[in-house]
């Protein structure tokens, strides 16, 4: 079967998630079968690791696809996403990264006629002497990545529970609390709405209340009000710019991302495309507002503050969330 380069294009995020692994596998095999790929594998016994993570992380974190990717998009993946999200413990693991990605983009240029391939290859070549340092710099990643890399460098046996607990307790002396985390933590305790935001709050919650009553449940209604309250109190509030229906959609989508609204094994269930349609907003608007909210408040699926009780009780991610919560207490994150 011929690899369809644009298969991810025009899909909503949920649909893309369902096929991303097969898409990546097809892309790698098509590359290997190409003249460029055949030449590349002559000198390398294994490959595909960097292609896999390049495609996956670019799509999952920013929605980038191979058929539309620009030099700027590739720069974001290489300089921001991969160093922050991918944990590399050995410099040797990075040696093939740039050669593999250059070969892959040569294939995309020759086989799929990607016009941006030459510019992307030119950019990738500028990373040849510095990408290893970028990927192994423990200060460039998230806190968890940095912590684990430091543990590895210190010779910690990551399979020993006793050693891991001892290491975490030692880290508790270094309190990790960003200004953003502190502000969000303080806002979660507020239930009042600033007078200047009262009209905006009413406008948004009227929409989310109606939506939750008609299509979701009381949990979503309660949590959407809670999230709107936090956003109204955030300084400066992002709700001051943009339409109420756009924010209402973004609020429900953000909560849905954490509480598996698009997972058909759960109730309530709704695809993102249906959510956007019912609010009367475009995918880019609804998804964009959701991402803005999640980035602003650092929301994630391990965040018990935004995980609804019904989800916490039944989803296996809740076990991970409990572990994360325990680690946060040990490390004095809060």
Coordinates of C-alpha atoms in Angstrom, one line a residue:
X1 CA 0.0 0.0 0.0
X2 CA 1.3 3.4 -0.9
X3 CA 2.1 5.7 2.0
X4 CA -0.4 8.6 2.2
X5 CA 1.6 11.6 3.3
X6 CA -1.4 13.8 3.9
X7 CA -3.4 11.2 5.8
X8 CA -3.4 13.3 9.0
X9 CA -4.4 16.5 7.3
X10 CA -8.0 17.7 8.0
X11 CA -8.5 15.2 10.8
X12 CA -9.6 16.4 14.2
X13 CA -7.2 15.6 17.0
X14 CA -9.1 12.5 18.2
X15 CA -9.2 11.0 14.8
X16 CA -5.5 11.7 14.3
X17 CA -4.6 10.0 17.7
X18 CA -6.3 6.8 16.5
X19 CA -4.1 6.4 13.4
X20 CA -0.9 8.2 14.4
X21 CA 1.0 5.0 15.2
X22 CA 0.1 3.2 12.0
X23 CA 0.8 6.4 10.1
X24 CA 4.3 6.6 11.5
X25 CA 5.0 2.9 10.9
X26 CA 3.9 3.3 7.3
X27 CA 6.1 6.4 6.9
X28 CA 9.2 4.6 8.2
X29 CA 8.7 1.6 6.0
X30 CA 8.1 3.8 2.9
X31 CA 11.3 5.6 3.7
X32 CA 13.3 2.4 4.2
X33 CA 12.0 1.1 0.8
X34 CA 13.0 4.3 -1.0
X35 CA 16.3 4.8 -2.7
X36 CA 17.4 7.3 -0.1
X37 CA 16.4 4.9 2.7
X38 CA 18.1 2.0 1.1
X39 CA 21.3 4.0 0.9
X40 CA 20.9 5.2 4.5
X41 CA 20.5 1.7 6.1
X42 CA 23.7 0.4 4.4
X43 CA 25.7 2.0 7.2
X44 CA 23.2 1.6 10.0
X45 CA 21.8 -1.6 11.4
X46 CA 18.9 0.1 13.2
X47 CA 16.8 3.2 12.6
X48 CA 13.5 4.9 12.8
X49 CA 13.6 6.0 16.5
X50 CA 14.2 9.7 15.6
X51 CA 11.7 9.7 12.7
X52 CA 9.1 8.2 15.0
X53 CA 9.5 10.7 17.7
X54 CA 9.8 13.6 15.3
X55 CA 6.5 12.8 13.7
X56 CA 4.7 11.8 16.9
X57 CA 5.8 14.7 19.1
X58 CA 5.3 17.3 16.3
X59 CA 1.7 16.1 15.7
X60 CA 0.7 15.4 19.3
X61 CA 2.0 18.6 20.8
X62 CA 1.6 21.1 18.0
X63 CA -0.6 19.5 15.3
X64 CA 2.2 19.6 12.7
X65 CA 1.9 17.2 9.8
X66 CA 4.6 16.1 7.3
X67 CA 2.7 17.5 4.3
X68 CA 2.4 21.0 5.8
X69 CA 5.5 21.3 8.0
X70 CA 7.7 24.4 7.6
X71 CA 11.2 25.2 8.6
X72 CA 9.8 27.1 11.6
X73 CA 7.8 24.0 12.6
X74 CA 10.8 21.8 12.5
X75 CA 12.8 24.3 14.5
X76 CA 10.1 24.2 17.2
X77 CA 10.2 20.4 17.3
X78 CA 14.0 20.2 17.4
X79 CA 14.8 23.0 19.7
X80 CA 11.8 23.0 22.1
X81 CA 9.7 19.9 22.0
X82 CA 12.3 17.1 21.7
X83 CA 14.7 18.5 24.3
X84 CA 11.9 19.1 26.8
X85 CA 9.9 15.9 26.3
X86 CA 12.3 13.2 25.3
X87 CA 14.6 11.8 27.9
X88 CA 18.0 10.7 26.6
X89 CA 20.5 9.2 29.1
X90 CA 23.4 8.4 26.8
X91 CA 25.0 10.7 24.2
X92 CA 25.4 7.7 21.9
X93 CA 21.6 7.6 21.5
X94 CA 21.7 11.0 19.8
X95 CA 24.4 10.2 17.3
X96 CA 22.0 9.1 14.5
X97 CA 19.4 11.8 15.1
X98 CA 20.5 14.4 12.6
X99 CA 21.7 12.0 9.9
X100 CA 18.4 10.0 10.1
X101 CA 16.2 13.1 9.9
X102 CA 18.2 14.6 7.1
X103 CA 17.9 11.3 5.1
X104 CA 14.2 11.3 5.9
X105 CA 13.6 14.8 4.6
X106 CA 15.7 13.9 1.5
X107 CA 13.2 11.1 0.9
X108 CA 10.3 13.4 1.5
X109 CA 11.7 15.8 -1.0
X110 CA 12.5 13.2 -3.7
X111 CA 9.5 10.8 -3.2
X112 CA 6.8 13.2 -2.1
X113 CA 8.0 16.4 -3.7
X114 CA 7.9 18.4 -0.4
X115 CA 9.1 21.8 -1.5
X116 CA 10.2 22.8 2.0
X117 CA 12.6 19.8 2.2
X118 CA 15.7 21.6 1.1
X119 CA 15.2 24.4 3.6
X120 CA 14.5 21.9 6.4
X121 CA 17.6 19.9 5.5
X122 CA 19.7 23.1 5.5
X123 CA 18.4 23.9 9.0
X124 CA 19.0 20.3 10.3
X125 CA 22.6 20.5 9.2
X126 CA 23.1 23.5 11.5
X127 CA 22.3 21.2 14.4
X128 CA 24.9 18.6 13.6
X129 CA 27.4 19.8 16.2
X130 CA 25.0 20.9 18.9
X131 CA 22.0 18.6 19.0
X132 CA 23.6 16.1 21.3
X133 CA 24.3 18.9 23.8
X134 CA 20.7 20.1 23.4
X135 CA 19.2 16.7 24.1
X136 CA 21.4 15.9 27.1
X137 CA 21.2 19.3 28.8
X138 CA 19.2 18.5 32.0
X139 CA 18.3 22.1 32.4
X140 CA 16.4 22.3 29.1
X141 CA 13.7 19.8 29.9
X142 CA 10.7 19.7 32.2
X143 CA 11.3 19.4 35.9
X144 CA 10.5 15.7 36.0
X145 CA 12.9 15.0 33.1
X146 CA 15.6 17.1 34.7
X147 CA 15.1 15.3 38.0
X148 CA 15.4 11.9 36.4
X149 CA 18.4 12.8 34.4
X150 CA 20.2 14.1 37.5
X151 CA 19.2 10.8 39.3
X152 CA 20.7 8.8 36.5
X153 CA 23.9 10.9 36.4
X154 CA 24.3 10.4 40.1
X155 CA 24.4 6.7 39.6
X156 CA 20.9 6.0 41.1
X157 CA 19.5 2.5 40.6
X158 CA 16.2 3.5 39.0
X159 CA 14.9 0.0 39.7
X160 CA 15.3 0.3 43.5
X161 CA 12.3 1.8 45.2
X162 CA 14.3 2.5 48.4
X163 CA 17.0 4.4 46.4
X164 CA 14.3 6.3 44.5
X165 CA 12.5 7.4 47.6
X166 CA 15.8 8.5 49.2
X167 CA 16.6 10.6 46.1
X168 CA 13.2 12.2 46.0
X169 CA 13.4 13.1 49.7
X170 CA 16.8 14.7 49.1
X171 CA 15.2 16.8 46.3
X172 CA 12.6 18.1 48.7
X173 CA 15.2 20.6 49.9
X174 CA 15.0 22.3 46.5
X175 CA 11.5 23.6 46.4
X176 CA 10.1 23.8 42.9
X177 CA 7.4 26.4 42.7
X178 CA 7.2 28.7 39.6
X179 CA 5.4 32.0 39.7
X180 CA 2.7 30.5 37.5
X181 CA 2.2 27.4 39.7
X182 CA 1.9 29.7 42.7
X183 CA -0.6 31.9 41.1
X184 CA -2.8 29.0 39.9
X185 CA -2.6 27.4 43.4
X186 CA -3.9 30.6 44.9
X187 CA -6.6 31.1 42.4
X188 CA -8.0 27.6 43.0
X189 CA -9.1 28.7 46.4
X190 CA -11.1 31.7 45.1
X191 CA -14.9 31.4 44.6
X192 CA -15.7 35.1 43.9
X193 CA -15.7 36.8 40.6
X194 CA -14.0 40.2 40.1
X195 CA -16.7 42.9 39.4
X196 CA -15.0 43.7 36.1
X197 CA -15.3 40.1 35.0
X198 CA -18.9 39.4 36.1
X199 CA -20.5 40.0 32.8
X200 CA -18.0 37.8 31.0
X201 CA -18.3 35.1 33.6
X202 CA -22.1 35.1 33.2
X203 CA -21.9 35.1 29.4
X204 CA -19.5 32.1 29.4
X205 CA -21.2 30.0 32.1
X206 CA -24.6 30.5 30.6
X207 CA -23.2 28.8 27.5
X208 CA -21.3 26.0 29.3
X209 CA -24.2 25.4 31.7
X210 CA -26.7 24.9 28.8
X211 CA -24.2 22.7 27.0
X212 CA -23.5 20.5 30.0
X213 CA -27.2 20.1 30.8
X214 CA -28.0 19.2 27.2
X215 CA -25.0 17.0 26.2
X216 CA -22.8 16.2 29.2
X217 CA -23.5 16.0 33.0
X218 CA -23.5 17.9 36.3
X219 CA -19.8 17.2 36.8
X220 CA -18.8 19.0 33.7
X221 CA -21.2 21.8 34.7
X222 CA -19.5 22.2 38.1
X223 CA -16.0 21.9 36.7
X224 CA -16.6 24.3 33.9
X225 CA -17.8 26.9 36.4
X226 CA -14.7 26.3 38.5
X227 CA -12.4 26.7 35.5
X228 CA -14.2 29.8 34.4
X229 CA -13.8 31.3 37.9
X230 CA -10.1 30.6 37.8
X231 CA -9.7 32.2 34.4
X232 CA -11.7 35.3 35.5
X233 CA -9.4 35.7 38.5
X234 CA -6.2 35.1 36.6
X235 CA -4.2 38.3 36.0
X236 CA -4.4 39.4 33.3
X237 CA -7.5 37.4 32.4
X238 CA -7.3 35.8 29.0
X239 CA -11.1 36.0 28.8
X240 CA -10.9 39.7 28.1
X241 CA -10.1 38.9 24.5
X242 CA -12.2 36.7 22.3
X243 CA -15.8 35.6 22.0
X244 CA -17.7 34.0 24.9
X245 CA -18.6 31.0 22.8
X246 CA -15.0 30.4 21.8
X247 CA -13.9 30.4 25.4
X248 CA -16.9 28.2 26.4
X249 CA -15.9 25.7 23.8
X250 CA -12.2 25.9 24.9
X251 CA -13.2 25.4 28.6
X252 CA -15.2 22.2 27.9
X253 CA -12.5 20.9 25.5
X254 CA -9.7 21.5 28.1
X255 CA -11.7 19.6 30.7
X256 CA -12.5 16.9 28.2
X257 CA -8.9 16.4 27.4
X258 CA -8.2 15.6 31.1
X259 CA -11.3 13.6 31.6
X260 CA -11.3 11.5 28.4
X261 CA -14.4 13.0 26.8
X262 CA -13.3 11.7 23.5
X263 CA -12.9 8.1 24.9
X264 CA -15.9 6.1 23.7
X265 CA -15.5 3.7 26.7
X266 CA -16.6 6.5 29.0
X267 CA -19.8 8.5 29.6
X268 CA -20.3 11.2 28.6
X269 CA -18.6 10.8 25.2
X270 CA -18.2 13.3 22.5
X271 CA -15.8 13.8 19.6
X272 CA -14.0 17.1 19.4
X273 CA -15.4 17.7 16.0
X274 CA -18.9 17.4 17.4
X275 CA -18.0 19.7 20.3
X276 CA -16.8 22.4 18.0
X277 CA -19.8 22.0 15.8
X278 CA -22.3 22.3 18.6
X279 CA -20.6 25.5 19.9
X280 CA -20.5 26.9 16.4
X281 CA -16.8 27.5 16.3
X282 CA -14.0 26.3 14.0
X283 CA -11.6 23.5 15.0
X284 CA -8.7 25.9 15.1
X285 CA -10.6 28.3 17.4
X286 CA -11.9 25.6 19.8
X287 CA -8.6 23.7 20.0
X288 CA -6.6 26.9 20.2
X289 CA -8.6 28.2 23.2
X290 CA -8.3 24.9 24.9
X291 CA -4.5 24.8 24.4
X292 CA -4.2 28.4 25.7
X293 CA -6.1 27.4 28.8
X294 CA -4.1 24.2 29.4
X295 CA -0.8 26.0 28.9
X296 CA -1.7 28.9 31.0
X297 CA -2.8 26.8 34.0
X298 CA -0.4 23.9 33.3
X299 CA -3.2 21.4 33.2
X300 CA -2.5 17.7 32.4
X301 CA -4.1 14.3 32.7
X302 CA -2.1 13.7 35.9
X303 CA -3.7 16.8 37.4
X304 CA -6.1 15.6 40.1
X305 CA -7.4 19.2 40.6
X306 CA -9.2 18.9 37.2
X307 CA -9.9 15.2 37.2
X308 CA -13.6 14.5 37.8
X309 CA -14.6 12.0 40.5
X310 CA -16.2 9.6 38.1
X311 CA -13.1 9.5 36.0
X312 CA -10.7 9.2 39.0
X313 CA -12.6 6.2 40.2
X314 CA -12.6 4.2 37.0
X315 CA -9.7 5.2 34.8
X316 CA -6.3 3.5 35.1
X317 CA -4.6 6.9 34.7
X318 CA -5.9 7.7 38.2
X319 CA -3.4 5.3 39.7
X320 CA -0.6 7.3 38.0
X321 CA -2.2 10.5 39.1
X322 CA -2.1 9.2 42.7
X323 CA 1.6 8.4 42.3
X324 CA 2.2 11.9 40.8
X325 CA 0.4 13.5 43.7
X326 CA 2.5 11.6 46.2
X327 CA 5.7 12.6 44.4
X328 CA 4.5 16.2 44.5
X329 CA 4.1 16.1 48.2
X330 CA 7.5 14.5 48.7
X331 CA 9.1 17.1 46.5
X332 CA 7.1 19.9 48.1
X333 CA 5.9 21.1 44.6
X334 CA 2.8 22.7 46.0

